[in-house]
GROMACS .gro file of N, CA and C in nm:
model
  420
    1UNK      N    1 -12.579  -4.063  -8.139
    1UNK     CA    2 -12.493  -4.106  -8.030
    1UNK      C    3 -12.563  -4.073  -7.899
    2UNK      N    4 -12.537  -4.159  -7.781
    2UNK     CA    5 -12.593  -4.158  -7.645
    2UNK      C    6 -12.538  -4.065  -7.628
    3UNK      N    7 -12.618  -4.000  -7.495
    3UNK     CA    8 -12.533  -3.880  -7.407
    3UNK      C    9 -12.400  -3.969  -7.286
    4UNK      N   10 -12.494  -4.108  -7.270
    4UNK     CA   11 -12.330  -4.143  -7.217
    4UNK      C   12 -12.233  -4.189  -7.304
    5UNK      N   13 -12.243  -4.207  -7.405
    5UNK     CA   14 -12.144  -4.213  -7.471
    5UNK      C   15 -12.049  -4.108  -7.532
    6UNK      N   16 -12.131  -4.020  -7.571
    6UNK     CA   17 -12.062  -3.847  -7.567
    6UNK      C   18 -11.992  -3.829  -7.419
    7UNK      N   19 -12.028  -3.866  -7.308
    7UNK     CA   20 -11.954  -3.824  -7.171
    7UNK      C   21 -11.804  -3.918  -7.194
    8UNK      N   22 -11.871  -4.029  -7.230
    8UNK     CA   23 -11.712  -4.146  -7.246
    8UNK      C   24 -11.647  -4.075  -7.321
    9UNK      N   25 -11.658  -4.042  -7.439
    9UNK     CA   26 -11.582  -3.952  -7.575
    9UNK      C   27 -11.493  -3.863  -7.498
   10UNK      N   28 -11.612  -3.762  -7.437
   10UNK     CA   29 -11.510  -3.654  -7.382
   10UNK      C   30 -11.448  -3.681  -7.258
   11UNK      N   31 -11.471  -3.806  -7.163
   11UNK     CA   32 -11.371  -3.812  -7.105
   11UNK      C   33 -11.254  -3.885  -7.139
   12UNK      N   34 -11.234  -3.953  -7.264
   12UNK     CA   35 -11.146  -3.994  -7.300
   12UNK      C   36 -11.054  -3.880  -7.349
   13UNK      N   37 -11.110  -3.787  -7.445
   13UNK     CA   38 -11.040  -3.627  -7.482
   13UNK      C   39 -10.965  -3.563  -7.357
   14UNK      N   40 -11.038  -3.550  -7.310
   14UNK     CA   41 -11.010  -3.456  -7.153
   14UNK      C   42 -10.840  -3.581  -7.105
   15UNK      N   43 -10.882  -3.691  -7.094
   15UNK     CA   44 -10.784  -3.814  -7.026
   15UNK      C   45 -10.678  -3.759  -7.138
   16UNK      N   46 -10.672  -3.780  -7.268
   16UNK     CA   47 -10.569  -3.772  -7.335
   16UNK      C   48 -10.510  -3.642  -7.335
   17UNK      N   49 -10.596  -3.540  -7.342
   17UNK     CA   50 -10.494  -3.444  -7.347
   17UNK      C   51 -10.429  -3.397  -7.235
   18UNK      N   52 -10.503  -3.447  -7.083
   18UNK     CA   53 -10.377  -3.432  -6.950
   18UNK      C   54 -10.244  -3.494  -6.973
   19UNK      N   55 -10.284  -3.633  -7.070
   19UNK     CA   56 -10.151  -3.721  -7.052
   19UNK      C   57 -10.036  -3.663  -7.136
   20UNK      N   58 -10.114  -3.571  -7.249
   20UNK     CA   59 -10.008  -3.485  -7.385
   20UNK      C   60  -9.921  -3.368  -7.263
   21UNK      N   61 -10.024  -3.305  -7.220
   21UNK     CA   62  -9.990  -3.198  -7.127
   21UNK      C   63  -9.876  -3.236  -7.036
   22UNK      N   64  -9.907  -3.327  -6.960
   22UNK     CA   65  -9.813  -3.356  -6.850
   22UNK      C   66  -9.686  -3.437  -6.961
   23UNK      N   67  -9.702  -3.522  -7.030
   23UNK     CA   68  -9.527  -3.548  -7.122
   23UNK      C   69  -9.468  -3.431  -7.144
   24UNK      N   70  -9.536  -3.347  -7.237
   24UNK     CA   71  -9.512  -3.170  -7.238
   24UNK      C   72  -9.435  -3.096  -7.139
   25UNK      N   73  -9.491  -3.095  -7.035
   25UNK     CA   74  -9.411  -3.081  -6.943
   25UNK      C   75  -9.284  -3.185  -6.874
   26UNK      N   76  -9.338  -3.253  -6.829
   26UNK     CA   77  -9.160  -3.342  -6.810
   26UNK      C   78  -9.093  -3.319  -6.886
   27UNK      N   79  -9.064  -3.280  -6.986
   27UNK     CA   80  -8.992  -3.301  -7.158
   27UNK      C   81  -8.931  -3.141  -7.109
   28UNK      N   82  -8.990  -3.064  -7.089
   28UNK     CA   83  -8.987  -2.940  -7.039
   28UNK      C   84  -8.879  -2.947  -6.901
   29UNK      N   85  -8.931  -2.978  -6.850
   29UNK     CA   86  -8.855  -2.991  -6.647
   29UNK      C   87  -8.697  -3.061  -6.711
   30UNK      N   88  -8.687  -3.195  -6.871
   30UNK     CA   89  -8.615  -3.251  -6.832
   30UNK      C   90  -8.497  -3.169  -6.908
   31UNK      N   91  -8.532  -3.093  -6.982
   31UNK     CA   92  -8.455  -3.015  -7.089
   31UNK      C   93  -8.387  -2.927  -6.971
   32UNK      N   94  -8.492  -2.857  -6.900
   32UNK     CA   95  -8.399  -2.766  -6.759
   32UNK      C   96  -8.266  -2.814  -6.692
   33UNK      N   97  -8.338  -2.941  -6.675
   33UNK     CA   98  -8.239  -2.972  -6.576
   33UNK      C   99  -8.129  -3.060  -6.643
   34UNK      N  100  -8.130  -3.082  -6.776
   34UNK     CA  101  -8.026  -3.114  -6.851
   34UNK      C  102  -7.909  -3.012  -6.887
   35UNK      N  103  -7.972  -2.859  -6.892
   35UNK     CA  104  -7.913  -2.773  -6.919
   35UNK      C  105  -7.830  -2.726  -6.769
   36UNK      N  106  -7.902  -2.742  -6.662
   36UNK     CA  107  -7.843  -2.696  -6.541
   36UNK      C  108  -7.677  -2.834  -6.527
   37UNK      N  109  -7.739  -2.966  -6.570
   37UNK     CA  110  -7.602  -3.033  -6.530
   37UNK      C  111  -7.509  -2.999  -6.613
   38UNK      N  112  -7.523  -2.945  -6.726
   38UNK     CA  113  -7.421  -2.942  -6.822
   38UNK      C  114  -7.364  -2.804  -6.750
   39UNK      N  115  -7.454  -2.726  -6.699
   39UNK     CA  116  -7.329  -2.560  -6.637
   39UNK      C  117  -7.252  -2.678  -6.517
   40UNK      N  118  -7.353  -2.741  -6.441
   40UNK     CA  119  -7.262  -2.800  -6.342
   40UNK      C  120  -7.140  -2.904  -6.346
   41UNK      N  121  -7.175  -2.982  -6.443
   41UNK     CA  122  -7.062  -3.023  -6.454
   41UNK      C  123  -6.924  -2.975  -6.546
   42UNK      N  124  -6.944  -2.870  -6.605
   42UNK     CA  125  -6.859  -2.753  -6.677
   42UNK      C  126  -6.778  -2.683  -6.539
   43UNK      N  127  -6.842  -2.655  -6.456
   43UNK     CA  128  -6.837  -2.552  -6.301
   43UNK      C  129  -6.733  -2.665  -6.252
   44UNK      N  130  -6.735  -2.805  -6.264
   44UNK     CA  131  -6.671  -2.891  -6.190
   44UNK      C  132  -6.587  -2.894  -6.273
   45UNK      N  133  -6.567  -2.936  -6.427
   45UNK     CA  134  -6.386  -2.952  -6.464
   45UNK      C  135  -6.410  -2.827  -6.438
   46UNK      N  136  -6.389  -2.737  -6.444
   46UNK     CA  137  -6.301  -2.546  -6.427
   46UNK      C  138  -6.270  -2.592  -6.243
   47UNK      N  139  -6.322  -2.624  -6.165
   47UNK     CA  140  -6.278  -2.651  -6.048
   47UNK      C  141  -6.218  -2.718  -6.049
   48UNK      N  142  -6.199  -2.839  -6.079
   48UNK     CA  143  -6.075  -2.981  -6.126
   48UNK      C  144  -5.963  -2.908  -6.163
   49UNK      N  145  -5.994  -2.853  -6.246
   49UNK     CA  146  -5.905  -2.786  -6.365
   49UNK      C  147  -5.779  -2.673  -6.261
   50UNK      N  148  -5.821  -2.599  -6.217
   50UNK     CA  149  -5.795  -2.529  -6.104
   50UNK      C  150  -5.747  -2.566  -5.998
   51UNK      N  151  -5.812  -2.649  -5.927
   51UNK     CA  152  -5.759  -2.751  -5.838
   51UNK      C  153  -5.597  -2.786  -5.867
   52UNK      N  154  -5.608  -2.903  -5.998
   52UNK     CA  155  -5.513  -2.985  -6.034
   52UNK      C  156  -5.403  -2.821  -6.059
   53UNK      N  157  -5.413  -2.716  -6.080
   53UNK     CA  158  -5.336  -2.599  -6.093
   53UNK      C  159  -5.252  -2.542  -6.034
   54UNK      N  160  -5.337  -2.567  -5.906
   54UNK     CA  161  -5.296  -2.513  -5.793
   54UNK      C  162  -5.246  -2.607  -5.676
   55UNK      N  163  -5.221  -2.758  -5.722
   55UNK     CA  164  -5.169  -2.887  -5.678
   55UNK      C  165  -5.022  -2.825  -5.734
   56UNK      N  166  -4.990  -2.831  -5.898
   56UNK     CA  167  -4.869  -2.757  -5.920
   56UNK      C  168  -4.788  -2.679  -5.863
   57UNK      N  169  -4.881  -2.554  -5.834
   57UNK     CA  170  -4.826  -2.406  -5.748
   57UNK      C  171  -4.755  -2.462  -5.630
   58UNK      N  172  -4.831  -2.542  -5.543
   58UNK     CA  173  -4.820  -2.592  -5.428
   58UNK      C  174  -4.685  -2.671  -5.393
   59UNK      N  175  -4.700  -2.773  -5.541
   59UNK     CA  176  -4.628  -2.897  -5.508
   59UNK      C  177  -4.462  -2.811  -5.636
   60UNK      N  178  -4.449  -2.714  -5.658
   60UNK     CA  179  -4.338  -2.646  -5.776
   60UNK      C  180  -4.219  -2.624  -5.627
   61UNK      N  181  -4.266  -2.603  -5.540
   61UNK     CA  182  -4.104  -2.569  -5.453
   61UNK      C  183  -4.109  -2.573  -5.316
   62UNK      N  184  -4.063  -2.612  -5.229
   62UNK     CA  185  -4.078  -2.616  -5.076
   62UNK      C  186  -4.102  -2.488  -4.949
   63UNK      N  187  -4.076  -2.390  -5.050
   63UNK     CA  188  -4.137  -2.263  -5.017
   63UNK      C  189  -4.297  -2.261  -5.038
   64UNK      N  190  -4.299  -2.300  -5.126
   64UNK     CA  191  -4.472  -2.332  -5.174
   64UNK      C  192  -4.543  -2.382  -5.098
   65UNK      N  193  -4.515  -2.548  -5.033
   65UNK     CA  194  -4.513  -2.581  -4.956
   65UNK      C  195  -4.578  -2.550  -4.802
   66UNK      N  196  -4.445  -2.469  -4.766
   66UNK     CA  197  -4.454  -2.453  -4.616
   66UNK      C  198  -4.569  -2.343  -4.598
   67UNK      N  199  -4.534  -2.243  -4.725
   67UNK     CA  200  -4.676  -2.171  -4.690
   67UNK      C  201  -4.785  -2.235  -4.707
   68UNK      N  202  -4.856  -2.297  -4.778
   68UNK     CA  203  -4.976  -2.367  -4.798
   68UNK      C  204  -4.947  -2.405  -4.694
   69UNK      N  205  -4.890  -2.488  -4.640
   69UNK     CA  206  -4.928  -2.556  -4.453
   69UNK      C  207  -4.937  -2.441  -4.335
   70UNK      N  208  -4.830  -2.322  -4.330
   70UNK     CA  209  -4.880  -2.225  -4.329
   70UNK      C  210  -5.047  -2.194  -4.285
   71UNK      N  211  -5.052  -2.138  -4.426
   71UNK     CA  212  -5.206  -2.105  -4.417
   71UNK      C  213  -5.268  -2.219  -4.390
   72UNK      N  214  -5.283  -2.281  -4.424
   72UNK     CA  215  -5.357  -2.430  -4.347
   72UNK      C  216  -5.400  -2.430  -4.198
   73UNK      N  217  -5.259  -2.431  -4.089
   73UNK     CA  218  -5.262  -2.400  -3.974
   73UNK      C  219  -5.392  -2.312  -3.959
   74UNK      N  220  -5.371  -2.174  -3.990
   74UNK     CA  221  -5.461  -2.081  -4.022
   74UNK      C  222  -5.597  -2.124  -3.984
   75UNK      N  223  -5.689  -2.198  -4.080
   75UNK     CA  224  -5.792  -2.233  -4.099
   75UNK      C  225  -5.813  -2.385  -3.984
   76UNK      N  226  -5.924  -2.396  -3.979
   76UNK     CA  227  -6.053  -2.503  -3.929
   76UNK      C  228  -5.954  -2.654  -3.970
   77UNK      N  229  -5.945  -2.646  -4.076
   77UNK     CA  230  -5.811  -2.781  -4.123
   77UNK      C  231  -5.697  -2.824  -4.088
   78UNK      N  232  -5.639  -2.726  -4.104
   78UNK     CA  233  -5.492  -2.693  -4.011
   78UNK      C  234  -5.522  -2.775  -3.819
   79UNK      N  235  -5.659  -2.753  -3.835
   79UNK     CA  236  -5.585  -2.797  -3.663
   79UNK      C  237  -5.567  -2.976  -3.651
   80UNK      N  238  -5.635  -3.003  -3.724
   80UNK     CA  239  -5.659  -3.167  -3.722
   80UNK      C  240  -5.505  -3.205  -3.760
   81UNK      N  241  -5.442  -3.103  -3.769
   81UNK     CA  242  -5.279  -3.211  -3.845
   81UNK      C  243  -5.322  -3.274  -3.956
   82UNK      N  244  -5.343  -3.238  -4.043
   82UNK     CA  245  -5.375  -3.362  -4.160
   82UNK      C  246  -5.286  -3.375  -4.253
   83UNK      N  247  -5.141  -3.250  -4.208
   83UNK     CA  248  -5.058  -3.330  -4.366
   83UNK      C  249  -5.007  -3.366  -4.334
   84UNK      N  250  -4.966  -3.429  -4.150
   84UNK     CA  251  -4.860  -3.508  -4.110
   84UNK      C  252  -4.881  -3.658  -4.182
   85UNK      N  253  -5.018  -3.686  -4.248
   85UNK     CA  254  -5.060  -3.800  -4.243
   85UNK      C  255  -5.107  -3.820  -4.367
   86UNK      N  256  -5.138  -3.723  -4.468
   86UNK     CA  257  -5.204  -3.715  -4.554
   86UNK      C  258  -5.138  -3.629  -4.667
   87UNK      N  259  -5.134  -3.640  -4.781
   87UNK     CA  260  -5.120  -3.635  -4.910
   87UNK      C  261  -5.178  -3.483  -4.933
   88UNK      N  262  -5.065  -3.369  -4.982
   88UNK     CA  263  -5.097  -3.274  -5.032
   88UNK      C  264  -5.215  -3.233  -5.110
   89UNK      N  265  -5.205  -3.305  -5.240
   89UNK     CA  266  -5.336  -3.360  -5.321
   89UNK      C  267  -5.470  -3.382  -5.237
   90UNK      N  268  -5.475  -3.484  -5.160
   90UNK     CA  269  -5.586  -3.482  -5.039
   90UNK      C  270  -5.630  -3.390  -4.950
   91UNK      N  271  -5.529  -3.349  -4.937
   91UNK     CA  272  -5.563  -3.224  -4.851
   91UNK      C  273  -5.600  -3.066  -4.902
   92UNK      N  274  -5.570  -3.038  -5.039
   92UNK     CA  275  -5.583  -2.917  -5.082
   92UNK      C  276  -5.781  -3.009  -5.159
   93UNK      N  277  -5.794  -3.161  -5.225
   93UNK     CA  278  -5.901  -3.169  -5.241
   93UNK      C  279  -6.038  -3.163  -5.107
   94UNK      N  280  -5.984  -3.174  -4.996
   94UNK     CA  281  -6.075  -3.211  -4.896
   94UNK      C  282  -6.074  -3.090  -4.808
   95UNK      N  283  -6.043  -2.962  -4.864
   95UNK     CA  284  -6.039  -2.798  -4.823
   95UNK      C  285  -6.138  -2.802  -4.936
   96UNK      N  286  -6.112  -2.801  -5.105
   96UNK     CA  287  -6.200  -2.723  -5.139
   96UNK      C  288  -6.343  -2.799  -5.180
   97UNK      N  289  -6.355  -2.942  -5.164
   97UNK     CA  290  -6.436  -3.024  -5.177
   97UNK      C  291  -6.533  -3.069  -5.080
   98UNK      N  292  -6.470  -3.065  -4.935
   98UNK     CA  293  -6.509  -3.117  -4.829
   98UNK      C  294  -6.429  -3.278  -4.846
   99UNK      N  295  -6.487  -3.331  -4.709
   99UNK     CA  296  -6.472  -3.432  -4.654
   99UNK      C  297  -6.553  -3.552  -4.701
  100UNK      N  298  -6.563  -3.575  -4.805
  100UNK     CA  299  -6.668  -3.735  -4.844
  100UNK      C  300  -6.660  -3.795  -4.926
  101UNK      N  301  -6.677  -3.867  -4.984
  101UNK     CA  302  -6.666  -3.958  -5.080
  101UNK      C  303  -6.662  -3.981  -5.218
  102UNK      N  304  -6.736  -3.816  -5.243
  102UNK     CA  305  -6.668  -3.802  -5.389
  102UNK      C  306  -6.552  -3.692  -5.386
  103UNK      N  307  -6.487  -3.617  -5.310
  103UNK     CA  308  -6.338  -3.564  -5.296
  103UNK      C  309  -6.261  -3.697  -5.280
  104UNK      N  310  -6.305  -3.831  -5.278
  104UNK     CA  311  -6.205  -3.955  -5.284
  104UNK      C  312  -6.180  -3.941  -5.447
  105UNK      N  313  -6.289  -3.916  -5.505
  105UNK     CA  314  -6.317  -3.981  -5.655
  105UNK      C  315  -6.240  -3.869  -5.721
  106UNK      N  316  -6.229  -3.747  -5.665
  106UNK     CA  317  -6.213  -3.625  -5.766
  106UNK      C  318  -6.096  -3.644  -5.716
  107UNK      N  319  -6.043  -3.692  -5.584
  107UNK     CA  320  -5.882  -3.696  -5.552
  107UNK      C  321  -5.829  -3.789  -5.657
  108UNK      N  322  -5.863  -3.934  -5.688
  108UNK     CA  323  -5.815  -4.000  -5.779
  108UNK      C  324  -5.839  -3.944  -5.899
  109UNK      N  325  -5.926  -3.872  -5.901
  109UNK     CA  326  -5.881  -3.843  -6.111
  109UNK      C  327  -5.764  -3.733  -6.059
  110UNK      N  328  -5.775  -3.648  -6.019
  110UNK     CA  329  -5.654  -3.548  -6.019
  110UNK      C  330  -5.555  -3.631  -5.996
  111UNK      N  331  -5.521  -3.712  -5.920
  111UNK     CA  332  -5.372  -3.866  -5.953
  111UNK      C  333  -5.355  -3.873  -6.026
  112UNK      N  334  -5.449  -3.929  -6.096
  112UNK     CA  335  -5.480  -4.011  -6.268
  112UNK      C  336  -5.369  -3.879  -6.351
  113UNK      N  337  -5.441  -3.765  -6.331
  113UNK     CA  338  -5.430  -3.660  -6.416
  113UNK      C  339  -5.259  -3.634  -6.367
  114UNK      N  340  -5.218  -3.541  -6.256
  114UNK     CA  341  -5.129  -3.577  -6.230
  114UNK      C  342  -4.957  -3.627  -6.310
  115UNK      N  343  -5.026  -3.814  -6.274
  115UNK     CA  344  -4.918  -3.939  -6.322
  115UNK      C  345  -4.969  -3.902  -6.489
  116UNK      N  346  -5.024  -3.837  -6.547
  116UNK     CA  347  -5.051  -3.866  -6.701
  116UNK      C  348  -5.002  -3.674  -6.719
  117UNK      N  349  -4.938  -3.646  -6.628
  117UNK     CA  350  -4.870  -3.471  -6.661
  117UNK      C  351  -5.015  -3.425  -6.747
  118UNK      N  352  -5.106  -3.412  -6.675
  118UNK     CA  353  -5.239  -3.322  -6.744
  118UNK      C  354  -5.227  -3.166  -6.699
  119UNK      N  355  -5.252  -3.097  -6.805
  119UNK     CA  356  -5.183  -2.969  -6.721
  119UNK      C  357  -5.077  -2.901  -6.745
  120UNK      N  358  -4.974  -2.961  -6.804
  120UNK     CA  359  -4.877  -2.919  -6.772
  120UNK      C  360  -4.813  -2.868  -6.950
  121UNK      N  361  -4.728  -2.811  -6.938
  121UNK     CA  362  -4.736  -2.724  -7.066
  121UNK      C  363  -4.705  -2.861  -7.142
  122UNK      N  364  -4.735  -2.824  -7.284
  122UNK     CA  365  -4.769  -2.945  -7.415
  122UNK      C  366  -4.823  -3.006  -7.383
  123UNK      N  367  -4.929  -3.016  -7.308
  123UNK     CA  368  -5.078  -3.170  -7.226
  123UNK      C  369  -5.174  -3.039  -7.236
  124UNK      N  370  -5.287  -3.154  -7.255
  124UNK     CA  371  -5.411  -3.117  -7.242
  124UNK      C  372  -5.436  -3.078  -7.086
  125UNK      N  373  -5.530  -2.973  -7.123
  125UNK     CA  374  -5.593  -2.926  -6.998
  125UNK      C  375  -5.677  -3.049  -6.929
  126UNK      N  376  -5.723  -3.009  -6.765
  126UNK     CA  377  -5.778  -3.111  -6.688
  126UNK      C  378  -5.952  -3.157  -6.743
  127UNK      N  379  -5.958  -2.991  -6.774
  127UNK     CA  380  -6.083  -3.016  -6.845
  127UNK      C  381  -6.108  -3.104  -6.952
  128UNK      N  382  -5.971  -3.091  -7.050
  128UNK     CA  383  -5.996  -3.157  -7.180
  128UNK      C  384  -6.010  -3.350  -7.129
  129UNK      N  385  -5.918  -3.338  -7.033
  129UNK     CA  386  -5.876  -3.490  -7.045
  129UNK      C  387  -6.014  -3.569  -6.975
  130UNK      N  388  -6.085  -3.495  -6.910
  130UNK     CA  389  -6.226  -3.531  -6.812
  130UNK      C  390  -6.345  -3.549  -6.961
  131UNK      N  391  -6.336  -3.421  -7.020
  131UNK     CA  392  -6.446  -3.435  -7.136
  131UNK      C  393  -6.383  -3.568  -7.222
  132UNK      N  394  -6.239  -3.589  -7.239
  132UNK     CA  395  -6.232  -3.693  -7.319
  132UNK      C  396  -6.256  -3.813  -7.301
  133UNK      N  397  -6.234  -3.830  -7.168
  133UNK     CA  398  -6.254  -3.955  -7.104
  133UNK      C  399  -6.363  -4.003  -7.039
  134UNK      N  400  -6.530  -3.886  -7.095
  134UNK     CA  401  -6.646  -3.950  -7.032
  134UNK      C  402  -6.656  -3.882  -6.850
  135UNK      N  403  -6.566  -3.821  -6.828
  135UNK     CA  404  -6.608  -3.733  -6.713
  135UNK      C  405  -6.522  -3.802  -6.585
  136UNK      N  406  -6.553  -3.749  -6.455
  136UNK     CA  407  -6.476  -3.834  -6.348
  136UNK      C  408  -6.469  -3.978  -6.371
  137UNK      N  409  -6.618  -4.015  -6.339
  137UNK     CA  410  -6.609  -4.189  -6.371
  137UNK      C  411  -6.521  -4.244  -6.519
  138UNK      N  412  -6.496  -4.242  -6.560
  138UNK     CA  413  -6.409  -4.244  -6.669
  138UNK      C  414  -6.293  -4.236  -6.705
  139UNK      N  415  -6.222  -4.159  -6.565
  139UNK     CA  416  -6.062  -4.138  -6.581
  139UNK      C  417  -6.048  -4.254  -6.452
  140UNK      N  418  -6.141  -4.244  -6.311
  140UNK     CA  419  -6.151  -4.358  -6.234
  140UNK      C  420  -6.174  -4.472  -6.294
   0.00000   0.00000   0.00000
């Protein structure tokens, strides 16, 4: 065999095994970060879950109520007036969610959940009904 052909050989070796190496790794990075969405989206129903909980607490008696607006006043939220205008539900999601466009999405599944009594004693938890149904997009 030529010596340039031994150079082709081994740069073909050398070429293939960067390309083994680097799949190796992505495969690696993708397993991470598969494992990180699954805590995160676990972290999100237990927050849903909670949320939709404490929509109950809130929305169980008019004492409940006035304090949650109450404390509302209190805070950065409270000053905008927002439950003269806005939906309990909306407003306890857009305190602990923020202000954007997916506290729209997580406001409508907690509706969803809600009008379908999720939560509530003999019903599945918020969590269960999110894992059953394929996650937010899914109850939306």
């Amino acid at each position: 065999m030529t010596k340039t052909n031994e150079n082709k050989i081994e740069l073909v070796n050398e070429l293939d095994t960067a390309i083994e190496k680097t799949l190796s790794d992505l495969e690696a990075k993708r397993e991470i970060w598969s494992k990180q969405e699954l805590v995160a989206t676990n972290t999100l129903y237990a927050l849903l879950e909670a949320s939709l909980e404490f929509y109950y607490f809130v929305t169980k008696s008019k004492s409940n109520e006035e304090a949650f607006k109450r404390v509302l006043r209190k805070t950065e939220q409270g000053t905008k007036d927002i439950w003269k205008k806005t939906s309990t539900l909306m407003i306890i999601v857009k305190t602990v969610f923020g202000d954007n466009k997916k506290s729209y999405a997580y406001a409508t599944a907690l509706k969803k959940a809600i009008e379908a009594k999720i939560g509530t004693e003999g019903n599945i938890s918020m969590w269960e009904f999110l894992a059953q149904n394929n996650g937010i997009n899914g109850v939306i």
